Coordinates of N, CA and C in Angstrom, one line a residue:
M1 N 177.3 210.0 217.6 CA 176.3 209.1 218.2 C 176.6 207.7 217.7
N2 N 176.4 206.7 218.5 CA 176.5 205.3 218.1 C 175.2 204.9 217.5
V3 N 175.2 204.7 216.2 CA 173.9 204.4 215.4 C 173.4 203.1 215.7
N4 N 174.1 202.2 216.4 CA 173.7 200.9 216.8 C 173.0 200.9 218.2
M5 N 172.9 202.0 218.8 CA 172.3 202.1 220.1 C 170.9 201.5 220.1
P6 N 170.5 200.8 221.2 CA 169.2 200.2 221.2 C 168.1 201.3 221.4
V7 N 166.9 200.8 221.1 CA 165.7 201.7 221.3 C 165.0 201.2 222.6
V8 N 164.1 202.0 223.1 CA 163.3 201.6 224.3 C 161.9 201.8 223.9
R9 N 161.0 200.9 224.4 CA 159.6 200.9 224.2 C 159.0 202.1 224.9
A10 N 158.2 202.9 224.1 CA 157.5 204.1 224.7 C 156.4 203.7 225.6
R11 N 156.1 204.5 226.6 CA 155.0 204.3 227.5 C 154.0 205.5 227.3
W12 N 152.9 205.4 228.0 CA 151.9 206.5 227.9 C 152.5 207.9 228.2
C13 N 153.4 207.9 229.2 CA 154.0 209.2 229.6 C 154.9 209.8 228.5
D14 N 155.2 209.0 227.5 CA 156.1 209.5 226.4 C 155.3 210.1 225.2
I15 N 154.0 210.0 225.3 CA 153.2 210.5 224.1 C 153.5 211.9 223.7
G16 N 153.6 212.8 224.8 CA 153.9 214.2 224.5 C 155.2 214.4 223.8
R17 N 156.2 213.7 224.3 CA 157.6 213.8 223.7 C 157.5 213.3 222.2
I18 N 156.9 212.2 221.9 CA 156.8 211.7 220.6 C 156.1 212.7 219.7
A19 N 155.0 213.3 220.2 CA 154.2 214.3 219.4 C 155.1 215.5 219.1
D20 N 156.0 215.9 220.0 CA 156.9 217.0 219.8 C 157.9 216.7 218.7
L21 N 158.4 215.4 218.8 CA 159.4 215.0 217.8 C 158.8 215.0 216.4
V22 N 157.6 214.5 216.3 CA 156.9 214.5 215.0 C 156.7 215.9 214.5
T23 N 156.3 216.8 215.4 CA 156.1 218.2 215.0 C 157.3 218.8 214.5
D24 N 158.4 218.7 215.2 CA 159.7 219.3 214.9 C 160.2 218.7 213.5
A25 N 160.0 217.4 213.3 CA 160.4 216.8 212.1 C 159.6 217.2 210.9
L26 N 158.3 217.3 211.0 CA 157.4 217.5 209.9 C 157.2 218.9 209.6
S27 N 157.2 219.8 210.5 CA 156.9 221.2 210.3 C 157.7 221.9 209.2
P28 N 159.0 221.6 209.1 CA 159.8 222.3 208.0 C 159.7 221.7 206.7
T29 N 159.0 220.6 206.5 CA 158.9 219.9 205.2 C 157.8 220.4 204.3
A30 N 158.0 220.0 203.1 CA 156.9 220.4 202.1 C 155.6 219.7 202.4
L31 N 155.6 218.5 202.9 CA 154.4 217.8 203.3 C 153.7 218.5 204.5
G32 N 154.5 218.9 205.5 CA 154.0 219.6 206.6 C 153.3 221.0 206.1
A33 N 154.0 221.6 205.2 CA 153.4 222.9 204.7 C 152.1 222.7 203.9
W34 N 152.0 221.6 203.2 CA 150.8 221.3 202.5 C 149.7 220.9 203.5
L35 N 150.0 220.1 204.5 CA 148.9 219.8 205.4 C 148.4 221.0 206.2
V36 N 149.3 221.8 206.6 CA 148.9 223.0 207.4 C 149.6 224.2 206.8
P37 N 149.0 224.9 205.8 CA 149.7 226.0 205.1 C 150.0 227.2 206.1
D38 N 149.2 227.4 207.1 CA 149.5 228.5 208.0 C 150.6 228.1 208.9
E39 N 151.7 228.8 208.8 CA 153.0 228.5 209.5 C 152.8 228.6 211.0
Q40 N 152.0 229.6 211.4 CA 151.8 229.8 212.9 C 151.0 228.7 213.5
Q41 N 150.0 228.2 212.8 CA 149.1 227.2 213.3 C 149.8 225.8 213.2
R42 N 150.7 225.6 212.3 CA 151.2 224.3 211.9 C 151.7 223.5 213.1
P43 N 152.6 224.0 214.0 CA 153.1 223.2 215.1 C 151.9 222.7 216.0
T44 N 151.0 223.5 216.3 CA 149.9 223.1 217.2 C 149.0 222.0 216.5
V45 N 148.7 222.2 215.2 CA 147.9 221.2 214.5 C 148.6 219.9 214.4
L46 N 149.9 219.9 214.0 CA 150.6 218.6 213.8 C 150.8 217.9 215.1
A47 N 151.1 218.6 216.2 CA 151.3 218.0 217.5 C 150.0 217.3 217.9
A48 N 148.9 217.9 217.7 CA 147.6 217.4 218.1 C 147.2 216.1 217.4
V49 N 147.5 216.1 216.1 CA 147.2 214.9 215.2 C 148.2 213.8 215.6
A50 N 149.5 214.1 215.8 CA 150.5 213.1 216.2 C 150.1 212.5 217.5
R51 N 149.6 213.3 218.4 CA 149.2 212.7 219.7 C 148.0 211.7 219.5
I52 N 147.1 212.0 218.7 CA 146.0 211.1 218.5 C 146.5 209.7 218.0
W53 N 147.4 209.8 217.0 CA 147.9 208.5 216.5 C 148.9 207.8 217.4
T54 N 149.6 208.5 218.1 CA 150.6 207.9 219.1 C 149.8 207.2 220.2
E55 N 148.8 207.8 220.7 CA 147.9 207.2 221.7 C 147.3 205.9 221.1
H56 N 146.8 206.0 219.9 CA 146.2 204.8 219.2 C 147.2 203.7 219.1
A57 N 148.5 204.0 218.7 CA 149.5 203.0 218.6 C 149.8 202.3 219.9
L58 N 149.8 203.0 221.0 CA 150.0 202.3 222.2 C 148.9 201.4 222.6
L59 N 147.8 201.5 222.0 CA 146.7 200.5 222.2 C 146.7 199.4 221.2
F60 N 147.1 199.7 219.9 CA 147.0 198.7 218.8 C 148.4 198.6 218.1
G61 N 149.4 198.8 218.8 CA 150.7 198.7 218.2 C 151.9 198.9 219.2
D62 N 152.9 199.6 218.7 CA 154.1 199.9 219.6 C 154.7 201.2 219.2
A63 N 155.4 201.8 220.1 CA 156.2 203.0 219.8 C 157.6 202.8 220.5
F64 N 158.6 203.4 219.8 CA 160.0 203.2 220.3 C 160.7 204.6 220.3
L65 N 161.5 204.8 221.2 CA 162.4 206.0 221.3 C 163.8 205.6 221.4
L66 N 164.7 206.5 220.9 CA 166.1 206.3 221.3 C 166.2 206.6 222.8
P67 N 167.2 206.0 223.5 CA 167.3 206.3 224.9 C 167.4 207.7 225.3
D68 N 168.0 208.6 224.4 CA 168.1 210.0 224.8 C 166.9 210.8 224.4
G69 N 165.9 210.1 223.8 CA 164.6 210.8 223.5 C 164.7 211.7 222.3
T70 N 165.6 211.5 221.4 CA 165.8 212.4 220.2 C 165.2 211.9 218.9
A71 N 164.6 210.7 218.9 CA 164.0 210.2 217.7 C 163.0 209.1 218.1
A72 N 162.0 208.9 217.3 CA 160.9 207.9 217.7 C 160.4 207.3 216.4
T73 N 159.8 206.1 216.6 CA 159.0 205.4 215.6 C 157.7 205.0 216.2
V74 N 156.6 205.0 215.4 CA 155.3 204.6 215.9 C 154.7 203.6 214.9
W75 N 154.3 202.5 215.5 CA 153.9 201.4 214.6 C 152.4 200.9 215.0
L76 N 151.7 200.5 214.0 CA 150.4 199.8 214.2 C 150.5 198.4 213.7
H77 N 150.0 197.5 214.6 CA 150.0 196.1 214.3 C 148.8 195.7 213.4
R78 N 148.9 195.6 212.2 CA 147.8 195.4 211.3 C 147.7 193.9 211.0
Y79 N 147.6 193.1 212.0 CA 147.4 191.6 211.9 C 146.0 191.4 211.3
R80 N 145.1 192.3 211.6 CA 143.7 192.2 211.2 C 143.2 193.7 211.2
P81 N 142.0 193.9 210.7 CA 141.5 195.3 210.7 C 141.5 195.9 212.1
I82 N 141.9 197.1 212.3 CA 141.8 197.7 213.6 C 140.9 198.9 213.5
P83 N 140.3 199.3 214.6 CA 139.3 200.4 214.6 C 140.1 201.7 214.5
P84 N 139.4 202.8 214.1 CA 140.1 204.1 214.1 C 140.2 204.6 215.6
P85 N 141.0 205.6 215.8 CA 141.1 206.1 217.2 C 139.7 206.5 217.7
A86 N 139.6 206.4 219.0 CA 138.3 206.8 219.6 C 138.0 208.2 219.3
R87 N 136.7 208.4 218.9 CA 136.2 209.8 218.6 C 137.1 210.5 217.6
Y88 N 137.6 209.7 216.6 CA 138.5 210.3 215.7 C 138.0 211.5 214.9
A89 N 136.8 211.4 214.4 CA 136.3 212.5 213.6 C 136.2 213.8 214.4
D90 N 135.7 213.6 215.6 CA 135.6 214.8 216.5 C 136.9 215.4 216.9
R91 N 137.8 214.5 217.2 CA 139.2 214.9 217.6 C 139.9 215.5 216.5
L92 N 139.8 214.9 215.3 CA 140.5 215.5 214.1 C 140.0 216.9 213.8
A93 N 138.7 217.0 213.9 CA 138.1 218.4 213.6 C 138.6 219.4 214.6
D94 N 138.6 219.0 215.9 CA 139.1 219.9 216.9 C 140.6 220.2 216.7
A95 N 141.4 219.3 216.3 CA 142.8 219.5 216.1 C 143.1 220.3 214.9
C96 N 142.4 220.1 213.8 CA 142.8 220.6 212.5 C 142.0 221.9 212.1
G97 N 140.8 222.0 212.6 CA 140.0 223.2 212.2 C 139.8 223.2 210.7
A98 N 140.2 224.3 210.1 CA 140.0 224.6 208.7 C 140.9 223.7 207.8
H99 N 141.9 223.0 208.4 CA 142.8 222.1 207.7 C 142.4 220.7 207.6
Q100 N 141.2 220.4 208.2 CA 140.8 219.0 208.3 C 140.7 218.3 207.0
N101 N 140.2 218.9 206.0 CA 140.0 218.2 204.7 C 141.4 217.8 204.1
R102 N 142.4 218.5 204.3 CA 143.7 218.0 203.8 C 144.2 216.7 204.6
F103 N 144.0 216.7 205.8 CA 144.3 215.4 206.6 C 143.4 214.3 206.1
L104 N 142.2 214.5 205.9 CA 141.3 213.5 205.4 C 141.7 213.0 204.0
Q105 N 142.1 213.9 203.1 CA 142.6 213.6 201.8 C 143.8 212.7 201.9
F106 N 144.7 213.1 202.8 CA 145.9 212.4 203.1 C 145.6 211.0 203.6
D107 N 144.8 210.9 204.6 CA 144.3 209.6 205.1 C 143.8 208.7 204.0
Q108 N 142.9 209.2 203.1 CA 142.3 208.5 202.1 C 143.3 207.9 201.1
A109 N 144.2 208.8 200.7 CA 145.2 208.3 199.7 C 146.1 207.2 200.2
L110 N 146.5 207.3 201.5 CA 147.3 206.3 202.0 C 146.5 205.0 202.2
A111 N 145.3 205.1 202.7 CA 144.5 203.9 203.0 C 144.2 203.1 201.7
A112 N 144.1 203.8 200.6 CA 143.7 203.2 199.3 C 144.9 202.3 198.8
R113 N 146.1 202.5 199.3 CA 147.2 201.8 198.7 C 147.9 200.9 199.8
R114 N 147.4 200.9 201.0 CA 148.0 200.0 202.0 C 147.8 198.6 201.7
P115 N 148.9 197.7 201.9 CA 148.7 196.3 201.7 C 147.6 195.7 202.5
T116 N 146.9 194.6 201.9 CA 145.8 194.0 202.6 C 146.2 192.9 203.5
E117 N 147.4 192.3 203.3 CA 147.7 191.2 204.2 C 148.3 191.7 205.5
A118 N 148.4 190.8 206.4 CA 148.9 191.1 207.8 C 150.3 191.7 207.7
H119 N 150.5 192.8 208.4 CA 151.8 193.4 208.5 C 151.9 194.4 209.6
N120 N 153.1 194.8 209.9 CA 153.3 195.9 210.9 C 153.6 197.2 210.1
H121 N 152.8 198.2 210.5 CA 152.9 199.5 209.7 C 153.6 200.5 210.5
L122 N 154.7 201.0 209.9 CA 155.5 202.1 210.4 C 154.7 203.4 210.1
A123 N 153.9 203.8 211.0 CA 153.1 205.0 210.8 C 153.8 206.3 210.9
L124 N 154.8 206.4 211.8 CA 155.5 207.6 212.0 C 157.0 207.3 212.3
L125 N 157.9 208.0 211.6 CA 159.3 208.0 212.0 C 159.7 209.5 212.1
A126 N 160.1 209.9 213.3 CA 160.4 211.3 213.5 C 161.8 211.4 214.1
A127 N 162.7 212.0 213.4 CA 164.1 212.2 213.8 C 164.5 213.6 213.4
P128 N 164.1 214.6 214.2 CA 164.4 216.0 213.8 C 165.9 216.3 213.7
G129 N 166.2 217.3 213.0 CA 167.6 217.8 212.9 C 168.3 217.3 211.7
S130 N 169.6 217.5 211.8 CA 170.4 217.1 210.6 C 170.4 215.6 210.4
G131 N 170.3 215.3 209.1 CA 170.3 213.9 208.7 C 171.7 213.2 209.0
E132 N 172.7 214.1 209.2 CA 174.0 213.5 209.5 C 174.2 213.0 210.9
S133 N 173.2 213.3 211.8 CA 173.3 212.8 213.1 C 173.2 211.3 213.3
G134 N 172.6 210.7 212.4 CA 172.4 209.2 212.5 C 171.2 208.8 213.3
R135 N 170.4 209.8 213.8 CA 169.2 209.4 214.6 C 168.2 208.6 213.8
A136 N 167.9 209.0 212.6 CA 166.9 208.3 211.8 C 167.4 206.9 211.6
K137 N 168.6 206.7 211.3 CA 169.2 205.3 211.0 C 169.1 204.5 212.3
A138 N 169.5 205.1 213.4 CA 169.5 204.4 214.7 C 168.1 204.0 215.1
V139 N 167.2 204.9 215.1 CA 165.8 204.5 215.6 C 165.1 203.6 214.7
L140 N 165.3 203.7 213.4 CA 164.7 202.7 212.4 C 165.4 201.3 212.6
A141 N 166.7 201.2 212.7 CA 167.3 199.9 212.9 C 166.9 199.3 214.2
G142 N 166.8 200.0 215.3 CA 166.4 199.5 216.6 C 165.0 199.0 216.6
A143 N 164.1 199.8 216.1 CA 162.7 199.4 216.0 C 162.5 198.3 215.1
Q144 N 163.2 198.3 214.0 CA 163.0 197.2 213.0 C 163.4 195.9 213.6
S145 N 164.4 195.9 214.4 CA 164.8 194.6 215.1 C 163.7 194.1 216.0
W146 N 163.0 195.0 216.7 CA 161.8 194.5 217.5 C 160.8 194.0 216.5
M147 N 160.5 194.6 215.5 CA 159.4 194.2 214.6 C 159.7 192.8 213.9
D148 N 161.0 192.6 213.6 CA 161.4 191.4 213.0 C 161.1 190.2 213.9
T149 N 161.1 190.4 215.2 CA 160.8 189.3 216.1 C 159.3 188.8 216.0
L150 N 158.5 189.7 215.4 CA 157.1 189.3 215.3 C 156.8 188.6 214.0
S151 N 157.8 188.4 213.1 CA 157.8 187.5 212.0 C 156.7 187.9 211.0
L152 N 156.5 189.2 210.8 CA 155.6 189.7 209.8 C 156.3 190.7 208.9
P153 N 155.8 190.9 207.7 CA 156.4 192.0 206.9 C 156.1 193.4 207.6
T154 N 156.9 194.3 207.2 CA 156.7 195.7 207.6 C 156.5 196.6 206.4
Y155 N 155.7 197.7 206.6 CA 155.3 198.6 205.6 C 155.5 200.0 206.1
A156 N 155.8 200.9 205.1 CA 156.0 202.3 205.5 C 155.7 203.1 204.3
E157 N 155.3 204.4 204.5 CA 155.2 205.4 203.4 C 156.3 206.4 203.7
V158 N 157.1 206.8 202.7 CA 158.1 207.8 202.8 C 157.9 208.9 201.7
F159 N 158.5 210.1 202.0 CA 158.1 211.2 201.2 C 159.3 212.0 200.6
T160 N 160.5 211.6 200.9 CA 161.7 212.3 200.4 C 162.7 211.3 199.8
D161 N 163.5 211.7 199.0 CA 164.6 210.9 198.4 C 165.5 210.4 199.5
A162 N 165.8 211.2 200.5 CA 166.7 210.8 201.6 C 166.1 209.7 202.4
D163 N 164.8 209.8 202.7 CA 164.1 208.7 203.4 C 164.0 207.4 202.5
L164 N 163.8 207.6 201.2 CA 163.8 206.5 200.3 C 165.1 205.7 200.4
N165 N 166.2 206.4 200.4 CA 167.5 205.7 200.4 C 167.7 205.1 201.8
L166 N 167.2 205.8 202.9 CA 167.4 205.2 204.2 C 166.6 203.9 204.3
F167 N 165.4 203.8 203.9 CA 164.7 202.6 204.0 C 165.2 201.5 203.1
R168 N 165.7 201.8 201.9 CA 166.3 200.8 201.1 C 167.5 200.2 201.8
R169 N 168.3 201.0 202.5 CA 169.5 200.5 203.2 C 169.1 199.6 204.3
H170 N 167.8 199.7 204.8 CA 167.4 198.8 205.9 C 166.5 197.7 205.4
G171 N 166.6 197.3 204.1 CA 166.0 196.1 203.5 C 164.6 196.3 202.9
Y172 N 164.2 197.6 202.8 CA 162.9 197.8 202.2 C 163.0 197.9 200.7
T173 N 162.0 197.5 200.0 CA 161.9 197.7 198.6 C 160.7 198.6 198.3
Q174 N 160.8 199.3 197.2 CA 159.7 200.2 196.8 C 158.7 199.4 196.1
R175 N 157.4 199.6 196.6 CA 156.3 198.9 196.0 C 155.5 199.7 195.0
A176 N 155.4 201.0 195.3 CA 154.7 201.9 194.4 C 155.1 203.3 194.7
A177 N 154.8 204.2 193.8 CA 154.9 205.7 194.1 C 153.7 206.3 193.6
F178 N 153.1 207.2 194.4 CA 151.8 207.8 194.0 C 151.8 209.2 194.6
P179 N 151.1 210.1 193.9 CA 151.0 211.5 194.4 C 150.0 211.7 195.5
V180 N 150.3 212.5 196.5 CA 149.4 213.0 197.5 C 149.6 214.5 197.7
G181 N 148.6 215.3 197.4 CA 148.7 216.7 197.5 C 149.8 217.3 196.8
G182 N 150.1 216.8 195.6 CA 151.2 217.3 194.8 C 152.6 216.8 195.2
H183 N 152.7 215.9 196.2 CA 154.0 215.3 196.6 C 154.0 213.8 196.4
T184 N 155.1 213.3 196.0 CA 155.3 211.9 195.8 C 155.4 211.1 197.0
T185 N 154.6 210.1 197.2 CA 154.7 209.1 198.3 C 155.2 207.8 197.8
H186 N 156.2 207.2 198.5 CA 156.8 205.9 198.2 C 156.3 204.9 199.2
A187 N 155.6 203.9 198.7 CA 155.2 202.8 199.5 C 156.3 201.8 199.6
M188 N 156.8 201.4 200.8 CA 157.9 200.6 201.1 C 157.5 199.3 201.8
W189 N 158.2 198.2 201.5 CA 157.8 196.9 202.0 C 159.0 196.1 202.4
R190 N 159.0 195.4 203.5 CA 160.2 194.7 204.0 C 159.7 193.4 204.5
L191 N 160.3 192.3 204.0 CA 160.0 191.0 204.6 C 160.9 190.7 205.7
P192 N 160.5 190.0 206.8 CA 161.4 189.7 207.9 C 162.5 188.7 207.5
P193 N 163.6 188.7 208.2 CA 164.7 187.9 207.7 C 164.5 186.5 207.4
F194 N 163.6 185.8 208.2 CA 163.4 184.4 208.0 C 162.6 184.1 206.7
W195 N 162.0 185.2 206.1 CA 161.3 185.0 204.9 C 162.2 185.2 203.6
T196 N 163.5 185.4 203.8 CA 164.4 185.6 202.7 C 164.3 184.5 201.7
G197 N 164.1 184.9 200.4 CA 163.9 184.0 199.4 C 162.5 183.4 199.2
R198 N 161.6 183.9 200.1 CA 160.2 183.4 200.0 C 159.3 184.6 199.6
S199 N 158.4 184.3 198.8 CA 157.5 185.3 198.3 C 156.4 185.5 199.3
S200 N 155.9 186.8 199.4 CA 154.8 187.1 200.2 C 153.5 186.7 199.5
R201 N 152.5 186.4 200.3 CA 151.2 186.0 199.7 C 150.6 187.1 198.9
N202 N 150.9 188.4 199.2 CA 150.3 189.5 198.6 C 151.4 190.6 198.5
T203 N 152.2 190.5 197.4 CA 153.4 191.3 197.4 C 153.2 192.7 196.8
R204 N 152.0 193.1 196.6 CA 151.8 194.5 196.1 C 150.7 195.2 196.8
S205 N 150.8 196.5 196.8 CA 149.7 197.3 197.4 C 148.6 197.4 196.3
P206 N 147.4 197.5 196.8 CA 146.3 197.7 195.8 C 146.2 199.1 195.2
A207 N 147.2 199.4 194.3 CA 147.3 200.8 193.9 C 146.2 201.3 193.1
R208 N 145.3 200.5 192.6 CA 144.2 201.0 191.8 C 142.9 201.0 192.5
R209 N 142.9 200.7 193.8 CA 141.6 200.8 194.5 C 141.1 202.3 194.4
P210 N 139.8 202.4 194.2 CA 139.3 203.8 194.2 C 139.4 204.5 195.5
L211 N 139.6 205.8 195.4 CA 139.8 206.6 196.6 C 138.5 207.0 197.1
V212 N 137.9 206.1 197.9 CA 136.6 206.3 198.5 C 136.8 206.4 200.0
L213 N 136.5 207.5 200.6 CA 136.7 207.7 202.0 C 135.5 207.3 202.8
A214 N 135.6 206.2 203.6 CA 134.5 205.8 204.5 C 134.5 206.7 205.7
R215 N 133.4 207.0 206.3 CA 133.3 207.9 207.4 C 134.0 207.3 208.6
N216 N 134.8 208.2 209.2 CA 135.6 207.8 210.4 C 136.4 206.5 210.2
N217 N 137.0 206.4 209.0 CA 137.8 205.2 208.8 C 139.1 205.7 208.2
P218 N 139.9 206.4 208.9 CA 141.2 207.0 208.4 C 142.3 206.0 208.4
S219 N 143.4 206.3 207.7 CA 144.6 205.5 207.8 C 145.6 206.3 208.5
T220 N 146.8 205.9 208.4 CA 147.9 206.6 209.1 C 148.9 207.0 208.1
R221 N 149.8 207.6 208.4 CA 150.4 208.8 208.7 C 151.7 209.0 208.0
W222 N 152.7 209.5 208.7 CA 153.9 210.1 208.0 C 155.2 209.4 208.4
A223 N 156.0 209.1 207.5 CA 157.4 208.8 207.9 C 158.2 210.0 207.6
V224 N 158.7 210.7 208.6 CA 159.4 212.0 208.4 C 160.7 212.0 209.1
R225 N 161.6 212.9 208.7 CA 162.8 213.2 209.3 C 163.0 214.6 209.6

């Protein structure tokens, strides 16, 4: 595969495809197993939650696919506070059932450490299959080029050493590492190219904010391969 291949902007009709990619990427991981311990229920639950957030991103952000549809990224434009997905509490309860509390705990932990300044948030990166395929590299590079045109920093959470190395190769620096459900989460930050040599107004995530979950005020999501 040519890892420099461009990405295409996702449309509403692509939501199902992106949800499937997230499910295929996240299901076999330790994080996926923690979120939904029931292996039989896991694909259905993950797909439903991914659909909620992909729909939301097409209203308050962007999503991108490789042209062959084998990998995707989902972004939220956090220029200012954005609302949660419509009917989020009800939809999450319907999607997760008995697993809802784990998703809420996950939301809470990520929200507590998200940067407070304006940025573009890579909420989901899904590139199922072998890491040797280059899909994760291709979709991240292509989507990052789009985000750089918006002249804001980008932020992501990653959960494996492989993804940590991938993001570092694409100009991200690690801001913090913190546990979520017994797994280490790495908060990653990238300045746009024209900011090279310039400091951000808020170069750290608020890692010591108390983990207080406001009703119906979740955060986002997973960077997964």
